[in-house]
XYZ file of N, CA and C in Angstrom:
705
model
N -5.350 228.616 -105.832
C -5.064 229.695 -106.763
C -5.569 229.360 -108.159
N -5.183 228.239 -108.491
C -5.799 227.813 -109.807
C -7.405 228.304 -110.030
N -7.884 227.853 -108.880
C -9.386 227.302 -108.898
C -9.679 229.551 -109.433
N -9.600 230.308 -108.437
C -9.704 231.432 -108.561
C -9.155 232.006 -109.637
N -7.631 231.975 -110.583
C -7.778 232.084 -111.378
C -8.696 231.313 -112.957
N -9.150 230.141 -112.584
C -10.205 230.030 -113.663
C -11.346 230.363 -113.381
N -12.369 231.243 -112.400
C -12.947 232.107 -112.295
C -12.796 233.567 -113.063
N -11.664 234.010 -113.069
C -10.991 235.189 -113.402
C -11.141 234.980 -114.664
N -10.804 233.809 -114.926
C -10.576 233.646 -116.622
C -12.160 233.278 -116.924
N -12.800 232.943 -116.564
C -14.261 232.967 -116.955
C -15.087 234.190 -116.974
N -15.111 235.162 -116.168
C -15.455 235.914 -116.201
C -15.085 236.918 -117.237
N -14.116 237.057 -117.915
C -13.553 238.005 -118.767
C -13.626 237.102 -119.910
N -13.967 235.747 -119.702
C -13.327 234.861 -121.852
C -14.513 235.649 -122.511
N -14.501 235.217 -123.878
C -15.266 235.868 -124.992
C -16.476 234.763 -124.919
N -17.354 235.156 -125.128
C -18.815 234.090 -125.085
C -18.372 233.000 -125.651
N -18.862 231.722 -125.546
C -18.132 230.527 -126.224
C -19.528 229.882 -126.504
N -19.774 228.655 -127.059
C -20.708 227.952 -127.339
C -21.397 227.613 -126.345
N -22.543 227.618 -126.351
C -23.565 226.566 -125.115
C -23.311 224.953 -125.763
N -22.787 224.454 -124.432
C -22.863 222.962 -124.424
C -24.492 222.120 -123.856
N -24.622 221.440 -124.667
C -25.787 220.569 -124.598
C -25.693 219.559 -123.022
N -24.449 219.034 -123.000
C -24.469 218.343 -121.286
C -24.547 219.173 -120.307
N -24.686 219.964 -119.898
C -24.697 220.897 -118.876
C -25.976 220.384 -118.147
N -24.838 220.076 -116.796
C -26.135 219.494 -115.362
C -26.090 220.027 -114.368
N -26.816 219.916 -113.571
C -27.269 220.952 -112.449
C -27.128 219.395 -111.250
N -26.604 219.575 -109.810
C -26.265 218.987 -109.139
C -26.893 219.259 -107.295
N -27.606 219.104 -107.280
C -28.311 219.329 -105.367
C -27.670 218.332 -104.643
N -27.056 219.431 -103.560
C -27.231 218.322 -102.639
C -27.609 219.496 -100.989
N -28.018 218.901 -100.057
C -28.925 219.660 -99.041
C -27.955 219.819 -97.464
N -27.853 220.251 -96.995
C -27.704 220.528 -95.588
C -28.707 220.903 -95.091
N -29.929 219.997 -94.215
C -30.975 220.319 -93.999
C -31.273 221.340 -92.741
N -29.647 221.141 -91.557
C -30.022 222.413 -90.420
C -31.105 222.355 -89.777
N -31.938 223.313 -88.901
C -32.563 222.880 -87.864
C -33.355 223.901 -87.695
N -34.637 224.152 -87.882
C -35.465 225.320 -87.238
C -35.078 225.823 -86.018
N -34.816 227.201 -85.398
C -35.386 228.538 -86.548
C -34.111 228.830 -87.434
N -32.953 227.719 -87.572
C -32.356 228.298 -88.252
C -32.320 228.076 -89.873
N -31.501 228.403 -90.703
C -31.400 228.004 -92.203
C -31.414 226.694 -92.678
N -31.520 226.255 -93.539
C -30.751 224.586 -94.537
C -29.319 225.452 -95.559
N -28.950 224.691 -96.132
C -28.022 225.029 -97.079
C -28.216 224.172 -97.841
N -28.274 224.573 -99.118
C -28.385 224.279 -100.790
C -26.638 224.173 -101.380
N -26.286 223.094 -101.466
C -25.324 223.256 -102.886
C -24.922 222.948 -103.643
N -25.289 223.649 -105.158
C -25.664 223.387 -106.308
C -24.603 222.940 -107.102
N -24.431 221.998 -108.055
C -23.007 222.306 -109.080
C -23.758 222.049 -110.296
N -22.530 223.301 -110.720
C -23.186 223.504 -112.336
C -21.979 222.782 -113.456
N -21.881 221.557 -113.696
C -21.185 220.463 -114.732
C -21.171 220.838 -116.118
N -19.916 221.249 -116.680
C -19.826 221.189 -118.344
C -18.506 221.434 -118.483
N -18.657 221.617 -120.314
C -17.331 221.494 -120.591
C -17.000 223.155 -120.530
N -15.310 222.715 -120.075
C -14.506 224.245 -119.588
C -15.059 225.254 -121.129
N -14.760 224.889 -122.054
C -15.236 225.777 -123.367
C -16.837 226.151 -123.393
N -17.699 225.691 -122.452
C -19.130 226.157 -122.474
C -19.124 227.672 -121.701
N -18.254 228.364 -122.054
C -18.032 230.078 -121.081
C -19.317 230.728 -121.098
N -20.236 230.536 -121.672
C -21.420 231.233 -121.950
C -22.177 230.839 -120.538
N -22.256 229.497 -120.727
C -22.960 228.793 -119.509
C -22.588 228.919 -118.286
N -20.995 228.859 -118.164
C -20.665 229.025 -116.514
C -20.380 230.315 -116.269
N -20.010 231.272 -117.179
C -20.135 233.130 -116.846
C -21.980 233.129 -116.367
N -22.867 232.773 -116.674
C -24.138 233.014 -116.641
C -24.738 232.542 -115.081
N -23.528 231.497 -114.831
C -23.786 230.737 -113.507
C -23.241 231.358 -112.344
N -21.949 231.639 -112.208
C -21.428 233.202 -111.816
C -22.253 234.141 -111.470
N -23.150 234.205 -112.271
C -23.621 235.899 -112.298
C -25.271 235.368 -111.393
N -25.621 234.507 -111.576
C -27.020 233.597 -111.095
C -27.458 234.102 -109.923
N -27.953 234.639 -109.426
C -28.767 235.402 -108.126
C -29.311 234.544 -107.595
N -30.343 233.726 -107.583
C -30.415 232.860 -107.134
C -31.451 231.597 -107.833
N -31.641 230.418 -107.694
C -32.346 229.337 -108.395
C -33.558 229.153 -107.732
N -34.747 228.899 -108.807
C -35.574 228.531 -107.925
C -35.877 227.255 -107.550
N -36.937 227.233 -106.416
C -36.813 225.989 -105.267
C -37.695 225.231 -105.419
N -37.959 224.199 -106.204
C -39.004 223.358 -106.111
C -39.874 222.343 -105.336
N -40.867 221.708 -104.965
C -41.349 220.860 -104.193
C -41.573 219.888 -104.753
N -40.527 218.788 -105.402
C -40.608 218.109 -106.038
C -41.542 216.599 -105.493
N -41.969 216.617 -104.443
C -42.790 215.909 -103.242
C -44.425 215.739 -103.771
N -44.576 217.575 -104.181
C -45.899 218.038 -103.958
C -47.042 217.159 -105.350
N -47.878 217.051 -105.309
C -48.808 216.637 -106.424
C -48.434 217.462 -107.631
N -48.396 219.056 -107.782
C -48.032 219.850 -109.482
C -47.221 220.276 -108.561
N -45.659 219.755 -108.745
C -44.353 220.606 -108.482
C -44.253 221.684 -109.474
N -43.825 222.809 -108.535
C -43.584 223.892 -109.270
C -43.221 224.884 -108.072
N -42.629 225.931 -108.787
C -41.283 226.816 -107.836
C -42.198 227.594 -107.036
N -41.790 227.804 -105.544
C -42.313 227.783 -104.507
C -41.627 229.285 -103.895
N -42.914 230.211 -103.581
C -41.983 231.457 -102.929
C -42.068 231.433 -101.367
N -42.460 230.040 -100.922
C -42.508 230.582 -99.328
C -40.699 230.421 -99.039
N -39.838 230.131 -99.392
C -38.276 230.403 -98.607
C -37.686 231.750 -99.158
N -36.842 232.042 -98.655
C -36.023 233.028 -99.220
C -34.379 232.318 -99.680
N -33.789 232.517 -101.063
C -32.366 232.015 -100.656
C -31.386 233.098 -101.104
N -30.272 232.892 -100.395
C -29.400 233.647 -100.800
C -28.109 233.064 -100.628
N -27.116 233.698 -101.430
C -25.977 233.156 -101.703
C -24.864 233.549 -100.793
N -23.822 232.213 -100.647
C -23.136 232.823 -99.807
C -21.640 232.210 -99.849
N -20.949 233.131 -99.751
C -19.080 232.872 -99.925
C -19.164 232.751 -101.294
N -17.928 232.546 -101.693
C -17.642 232.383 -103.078
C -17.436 230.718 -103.694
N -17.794 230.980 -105.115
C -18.032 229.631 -105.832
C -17.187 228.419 -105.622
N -16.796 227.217 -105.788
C -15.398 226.403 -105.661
C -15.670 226.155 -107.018
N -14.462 225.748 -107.505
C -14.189 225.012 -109.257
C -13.320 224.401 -109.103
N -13.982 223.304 -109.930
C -13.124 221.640 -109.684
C -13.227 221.024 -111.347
N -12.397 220.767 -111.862
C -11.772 220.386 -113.346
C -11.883 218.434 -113.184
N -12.685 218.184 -113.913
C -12.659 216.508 -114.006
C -12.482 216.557 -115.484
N -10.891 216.256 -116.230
C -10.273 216.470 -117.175
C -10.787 216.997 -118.220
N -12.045 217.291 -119.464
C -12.741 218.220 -119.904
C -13.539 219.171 -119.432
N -13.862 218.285 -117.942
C -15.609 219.061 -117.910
C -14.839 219.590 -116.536
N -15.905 221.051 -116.417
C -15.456 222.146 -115.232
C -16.804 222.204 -114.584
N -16.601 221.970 -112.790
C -17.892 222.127 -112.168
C -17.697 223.282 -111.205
N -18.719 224.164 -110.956
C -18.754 225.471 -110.531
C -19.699 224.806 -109.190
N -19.104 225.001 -108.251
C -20.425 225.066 -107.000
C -20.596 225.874 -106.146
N -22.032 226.593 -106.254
C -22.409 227.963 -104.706
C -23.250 227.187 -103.831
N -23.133 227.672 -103.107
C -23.946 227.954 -101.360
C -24.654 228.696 -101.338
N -26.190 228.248 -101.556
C -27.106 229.333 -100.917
C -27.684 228.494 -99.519
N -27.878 229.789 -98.892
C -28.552 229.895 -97.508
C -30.608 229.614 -97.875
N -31.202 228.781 -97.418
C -32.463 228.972 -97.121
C -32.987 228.998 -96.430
N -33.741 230.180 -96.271
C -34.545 230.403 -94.652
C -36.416 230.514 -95.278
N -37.748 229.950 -94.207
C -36.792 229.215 -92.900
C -36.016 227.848 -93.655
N -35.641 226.611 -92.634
C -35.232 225.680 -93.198
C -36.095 224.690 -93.501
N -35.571 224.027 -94.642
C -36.886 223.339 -95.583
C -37.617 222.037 -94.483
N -38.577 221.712 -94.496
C -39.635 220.544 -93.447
C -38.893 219.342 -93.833
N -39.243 218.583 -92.717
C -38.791 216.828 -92.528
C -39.467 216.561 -93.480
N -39.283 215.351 -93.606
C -39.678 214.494 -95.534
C -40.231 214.869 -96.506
N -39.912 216.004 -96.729
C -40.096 217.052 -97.714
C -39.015 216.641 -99.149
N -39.482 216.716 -100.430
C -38.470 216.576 -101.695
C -38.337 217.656 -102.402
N -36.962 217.808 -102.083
C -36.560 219.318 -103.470
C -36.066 219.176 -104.712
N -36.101 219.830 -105.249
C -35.228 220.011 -106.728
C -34.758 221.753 -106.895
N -34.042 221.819 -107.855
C -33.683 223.420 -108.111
C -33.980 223.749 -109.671
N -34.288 224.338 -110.246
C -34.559 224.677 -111.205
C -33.441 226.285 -111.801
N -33.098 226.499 -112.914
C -31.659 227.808 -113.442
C -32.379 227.898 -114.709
N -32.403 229.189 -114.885
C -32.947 229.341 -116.333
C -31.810 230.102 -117.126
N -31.321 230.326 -118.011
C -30.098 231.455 -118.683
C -30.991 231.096 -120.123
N -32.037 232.069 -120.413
C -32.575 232.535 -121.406
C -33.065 231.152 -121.673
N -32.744 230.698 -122.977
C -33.530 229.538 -123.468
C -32.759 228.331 -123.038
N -32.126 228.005 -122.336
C -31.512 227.116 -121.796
C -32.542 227.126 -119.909
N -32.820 225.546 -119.863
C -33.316 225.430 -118.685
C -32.533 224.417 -118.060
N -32.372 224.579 -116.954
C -31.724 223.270 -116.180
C -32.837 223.141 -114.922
N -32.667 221.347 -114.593
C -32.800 221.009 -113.729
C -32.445 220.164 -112.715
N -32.580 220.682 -111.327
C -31.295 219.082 -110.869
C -32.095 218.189 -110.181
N -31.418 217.416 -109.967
C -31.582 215.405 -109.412
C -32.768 216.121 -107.711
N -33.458 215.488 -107.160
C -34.365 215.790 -106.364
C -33.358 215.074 -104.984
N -33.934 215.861 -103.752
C -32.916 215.249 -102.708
C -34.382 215.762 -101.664
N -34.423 214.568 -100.574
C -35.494 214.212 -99.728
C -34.920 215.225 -98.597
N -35.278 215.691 -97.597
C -35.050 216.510 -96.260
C -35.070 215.187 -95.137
N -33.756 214.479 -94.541
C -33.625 213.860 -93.257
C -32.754 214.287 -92.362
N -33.237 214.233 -91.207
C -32.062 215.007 -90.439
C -32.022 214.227 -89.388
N -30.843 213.731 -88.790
C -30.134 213.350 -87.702
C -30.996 213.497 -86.186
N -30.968 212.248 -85.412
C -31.489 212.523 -84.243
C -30.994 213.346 -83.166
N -29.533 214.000 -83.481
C -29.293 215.017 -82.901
C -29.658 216.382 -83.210
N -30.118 217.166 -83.034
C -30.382 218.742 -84.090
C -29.181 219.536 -83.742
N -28.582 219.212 -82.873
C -27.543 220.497 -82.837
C -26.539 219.869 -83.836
N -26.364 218.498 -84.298
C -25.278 218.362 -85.473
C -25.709 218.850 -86.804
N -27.409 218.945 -86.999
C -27.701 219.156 -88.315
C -27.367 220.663 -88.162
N -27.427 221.353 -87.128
C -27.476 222.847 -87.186
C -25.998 223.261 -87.291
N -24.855 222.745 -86.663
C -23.515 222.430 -86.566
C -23.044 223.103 -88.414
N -23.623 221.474 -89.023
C -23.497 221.222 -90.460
C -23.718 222.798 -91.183
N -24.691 223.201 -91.016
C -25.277 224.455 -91.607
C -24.589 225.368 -90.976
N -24.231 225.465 -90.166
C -22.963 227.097 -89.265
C -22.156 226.997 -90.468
N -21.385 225.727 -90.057
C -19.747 225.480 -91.198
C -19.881 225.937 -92.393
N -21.084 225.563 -92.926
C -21.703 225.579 -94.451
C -21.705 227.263 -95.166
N -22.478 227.849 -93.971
C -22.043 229.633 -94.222
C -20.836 230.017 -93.295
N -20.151 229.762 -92.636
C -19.075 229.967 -92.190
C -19.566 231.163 -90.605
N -20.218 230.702 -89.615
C -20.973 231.282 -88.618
C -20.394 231.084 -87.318
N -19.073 231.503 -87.487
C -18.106 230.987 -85.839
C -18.756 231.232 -84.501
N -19.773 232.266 -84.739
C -20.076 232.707 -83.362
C -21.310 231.532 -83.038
N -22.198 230.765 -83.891
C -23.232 229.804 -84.058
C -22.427 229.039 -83.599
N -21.838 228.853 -84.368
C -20.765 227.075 -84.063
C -20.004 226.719 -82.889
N -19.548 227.864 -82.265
C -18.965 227.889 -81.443
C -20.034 227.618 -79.846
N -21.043 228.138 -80.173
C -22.179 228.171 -78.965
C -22.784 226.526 -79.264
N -22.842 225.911 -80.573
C -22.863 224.805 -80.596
C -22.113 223.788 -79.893
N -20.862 224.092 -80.394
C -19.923 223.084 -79.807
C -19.370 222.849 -78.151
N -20.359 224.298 -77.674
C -19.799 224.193 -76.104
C -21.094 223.511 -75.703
N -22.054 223.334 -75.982
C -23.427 222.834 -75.838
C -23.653 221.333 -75.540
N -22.800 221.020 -76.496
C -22.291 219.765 -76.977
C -21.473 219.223 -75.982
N -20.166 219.979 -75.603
C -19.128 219.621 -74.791
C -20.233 219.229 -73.320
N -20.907 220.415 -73.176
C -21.047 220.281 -71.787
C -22.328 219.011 -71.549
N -22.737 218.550 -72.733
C -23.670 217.691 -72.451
C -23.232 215.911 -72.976
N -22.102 216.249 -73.407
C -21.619 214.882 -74.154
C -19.877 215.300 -74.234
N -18.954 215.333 -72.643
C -18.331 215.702 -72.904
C -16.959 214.354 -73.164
N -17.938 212.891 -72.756
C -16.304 212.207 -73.785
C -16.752 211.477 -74.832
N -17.181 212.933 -76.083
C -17.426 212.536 -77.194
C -16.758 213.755 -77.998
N -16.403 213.368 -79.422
C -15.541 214.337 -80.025
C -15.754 215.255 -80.786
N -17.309 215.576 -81.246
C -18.090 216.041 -81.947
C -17.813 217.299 -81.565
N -18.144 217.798 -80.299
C -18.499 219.247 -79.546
C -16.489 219.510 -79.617
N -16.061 219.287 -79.539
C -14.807 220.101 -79.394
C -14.435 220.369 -81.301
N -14.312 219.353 -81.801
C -14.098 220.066 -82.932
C -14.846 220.740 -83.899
N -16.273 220.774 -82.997
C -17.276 221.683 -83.851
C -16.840 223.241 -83.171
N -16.127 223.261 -81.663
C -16.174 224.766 -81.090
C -14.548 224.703 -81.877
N -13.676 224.008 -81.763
C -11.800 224.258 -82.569
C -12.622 224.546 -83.801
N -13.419 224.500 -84.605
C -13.349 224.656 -85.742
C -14.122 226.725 -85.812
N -14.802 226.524 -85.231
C -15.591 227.982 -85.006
C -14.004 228.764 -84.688
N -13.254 228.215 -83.764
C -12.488 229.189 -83.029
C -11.322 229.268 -84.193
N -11.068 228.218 -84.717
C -10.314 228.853 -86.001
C -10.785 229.894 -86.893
N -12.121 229.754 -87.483
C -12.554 230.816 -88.036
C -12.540 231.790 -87.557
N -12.408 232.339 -86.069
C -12.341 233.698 -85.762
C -11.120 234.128 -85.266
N -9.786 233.000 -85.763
C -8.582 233.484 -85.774
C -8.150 233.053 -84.299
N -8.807 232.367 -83.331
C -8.355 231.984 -82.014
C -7.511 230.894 -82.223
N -6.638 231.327 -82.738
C -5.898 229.589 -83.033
C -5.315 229.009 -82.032
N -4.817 229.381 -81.394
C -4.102 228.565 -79.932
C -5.386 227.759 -79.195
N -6.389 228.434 -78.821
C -7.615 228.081 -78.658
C -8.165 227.021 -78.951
N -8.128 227.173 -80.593
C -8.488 226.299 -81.730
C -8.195 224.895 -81.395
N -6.646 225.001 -81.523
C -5.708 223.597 -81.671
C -5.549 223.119 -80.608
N -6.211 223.611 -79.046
C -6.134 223.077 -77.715
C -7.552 222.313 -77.737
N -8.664 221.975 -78.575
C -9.789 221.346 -78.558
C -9.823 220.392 -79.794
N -9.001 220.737 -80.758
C -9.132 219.949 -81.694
C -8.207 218.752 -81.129
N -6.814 219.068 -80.051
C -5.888 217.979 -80.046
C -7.192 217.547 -78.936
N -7.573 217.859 -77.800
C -8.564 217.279 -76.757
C -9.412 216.325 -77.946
N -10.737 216.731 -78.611
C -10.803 215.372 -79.468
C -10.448 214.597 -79.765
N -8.925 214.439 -80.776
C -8.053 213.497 -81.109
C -7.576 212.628 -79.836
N -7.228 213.255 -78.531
C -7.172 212.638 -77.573
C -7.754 211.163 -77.201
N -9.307 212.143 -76.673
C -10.697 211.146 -76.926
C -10.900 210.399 -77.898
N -10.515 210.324 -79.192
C -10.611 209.334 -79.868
C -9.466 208.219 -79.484
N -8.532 208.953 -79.401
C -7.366 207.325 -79.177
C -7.488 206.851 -77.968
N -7.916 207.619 -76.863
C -8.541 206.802 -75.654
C -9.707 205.617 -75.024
N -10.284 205.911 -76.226
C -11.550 205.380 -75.936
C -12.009 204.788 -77.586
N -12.673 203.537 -77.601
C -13.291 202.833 -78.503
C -14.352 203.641 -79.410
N -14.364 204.008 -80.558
C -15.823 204.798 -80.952
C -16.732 204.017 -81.027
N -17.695 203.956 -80.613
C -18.749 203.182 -81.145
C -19.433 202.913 -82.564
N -20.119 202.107 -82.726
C -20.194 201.703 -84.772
C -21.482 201.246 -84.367
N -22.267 201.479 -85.868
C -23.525 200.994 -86.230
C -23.367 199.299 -86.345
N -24.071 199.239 -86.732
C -24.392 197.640 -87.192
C -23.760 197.018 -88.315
N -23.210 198.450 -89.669
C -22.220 198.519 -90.245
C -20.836 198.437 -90.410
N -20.670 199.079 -89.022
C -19.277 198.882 -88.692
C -18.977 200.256 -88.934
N -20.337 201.385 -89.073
C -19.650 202.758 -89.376
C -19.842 203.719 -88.117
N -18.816 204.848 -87.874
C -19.379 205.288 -86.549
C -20.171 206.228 -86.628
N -20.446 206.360 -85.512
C -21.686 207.203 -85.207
C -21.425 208.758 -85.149
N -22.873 209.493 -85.605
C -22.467 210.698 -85.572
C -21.866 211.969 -84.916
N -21.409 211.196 -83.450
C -20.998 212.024 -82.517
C -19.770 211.767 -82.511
N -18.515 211.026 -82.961
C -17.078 210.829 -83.158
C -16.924 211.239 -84.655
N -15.738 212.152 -84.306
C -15.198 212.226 -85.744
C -13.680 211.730 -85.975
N -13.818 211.445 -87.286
C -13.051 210.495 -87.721
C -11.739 211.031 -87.569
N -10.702 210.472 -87.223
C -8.885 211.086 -86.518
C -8.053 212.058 -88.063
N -8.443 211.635 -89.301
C -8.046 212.191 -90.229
C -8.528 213.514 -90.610
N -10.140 213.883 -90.376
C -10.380 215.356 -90.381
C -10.019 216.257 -89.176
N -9.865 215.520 -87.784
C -8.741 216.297 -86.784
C -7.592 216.310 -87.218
N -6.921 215.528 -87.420
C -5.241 215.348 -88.027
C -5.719 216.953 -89.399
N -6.727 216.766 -90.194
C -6.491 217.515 -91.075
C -6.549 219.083 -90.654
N -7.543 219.727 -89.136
C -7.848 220.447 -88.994
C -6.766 221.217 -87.808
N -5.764 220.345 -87.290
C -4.660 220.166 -86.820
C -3.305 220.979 -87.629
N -3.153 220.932 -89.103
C -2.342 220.785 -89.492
C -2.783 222.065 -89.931
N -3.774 222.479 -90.559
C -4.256 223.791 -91.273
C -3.761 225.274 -89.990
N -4.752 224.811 -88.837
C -4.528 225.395 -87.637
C -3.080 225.991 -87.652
N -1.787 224.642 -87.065
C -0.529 225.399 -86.627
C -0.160 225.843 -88.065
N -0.399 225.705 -89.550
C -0.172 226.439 -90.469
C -0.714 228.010 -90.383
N -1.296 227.926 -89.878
C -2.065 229.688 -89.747
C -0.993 230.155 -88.139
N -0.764 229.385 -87.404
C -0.109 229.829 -86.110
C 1.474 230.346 -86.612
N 2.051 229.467 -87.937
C 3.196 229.555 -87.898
C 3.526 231.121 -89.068
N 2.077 231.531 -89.165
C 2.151 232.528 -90.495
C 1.939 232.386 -91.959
């Protein structure tokens, strides 16, 4: 509620000063041909810069750079568009605004982006982020469903998954998570506990790090997706 009312309150304050720190933030969900990537951006300053984050709000969309290429410069072969609404997160002065845009198609393997925001004479630009994607494609594509919120994608994912890797925990709480979004909650919370299951049954396997691998997920984002679930069951 907070977060939405300081939206509310941004949108209506009186123009305020442009702040000079104001940064622009990429980070990529690269996804999987033919489907999208996901872009998402945060726009960093101080809560009193209203000029700057009303302007960011209103932002249609940023352009896409090839920061890779020999003369980088903004590129019209993608299309992006925006999607769901902003999040706002307060790190004790400074207020960060972050959207979701969708890019289609999805951006090439070792490819480097950047984003570029213009609001009149103010230019921003953000930090450059490389395109790698996972030797699985249905997790990078997974990543990108969640990202625009695509239950009916995710869900065809996660049975895909089940039926080809079924004592691993990935595919059930990628389809419990689709099936929450479309309100199947009993559904939901009968695949998310089956994961959690599989995890306490069986050893996950670990890199060389000691970190696991991308097909187990970790017992605390089930425990977390668990708890949200019978909260929506109980009303």
């Amino acid at each position: 509620m907070r977060h939405m009312w300081l939206i509310v309150i941004l949108v209506f304050a009186l123009p305020g000063t442009v702040a000079a720190q104001a940064e622009l933030h990429l980070g990529v969900s690269p996804g999987q041909s033919p489907g999208p990537s996901v872009l998402e951006i945060a726009l960093a300053t101080q809560e009193s810069d209203t000029k700057t984050l009303k302007a960011w709000l209103a932002f249609k969309a940023p352009l896409l750079i090839n920061a890779g290429a020999d003369d980088p410069a903004p590129t019209k072969h993608f299309s992006l568009t925006s999607v769901g609404v902003p999040s706002v997160y307060v790190y004790g002065e400074r207020l960060s605004i972050n959207r979701v845009f969708r890019v289609d198609p999805a951006l090439p393997d070792d490819s480097i982006w950047k984003v570029r925001v213009e609001f009149g004479d103010m230019v921003l630009e953000s930090n450059a982020k490389a395109i790698t994607r996972l030797a699985e494609p249905l997790i990078n594509a997974a990543t990108v469903a969640m990202r625009i919120g695509d239950g009916t994608l995710l869900e065809e994912i996660g049975t895909t998954l089940i039926d080809r890797q079924p004592d691993q925990t990935h595919g059930y709480r990628y389809r419990g998570l689709a099936l929450e979004m479309q309100g199947r909650y009993a559904e939901a919370e009968e695949d998310i506990k089956t994961a959690r299951t599989i995890f306490d049954e069986n050893n996950p396997p670990v890199d060389a790090d000691g970190r696991m691998t991308p097909n187990w997920e970790p017992p605390e984002l089930l425990d977390r997706a668990l708890r949200r679930i019978r909260a929506a069951q109980e009303g």
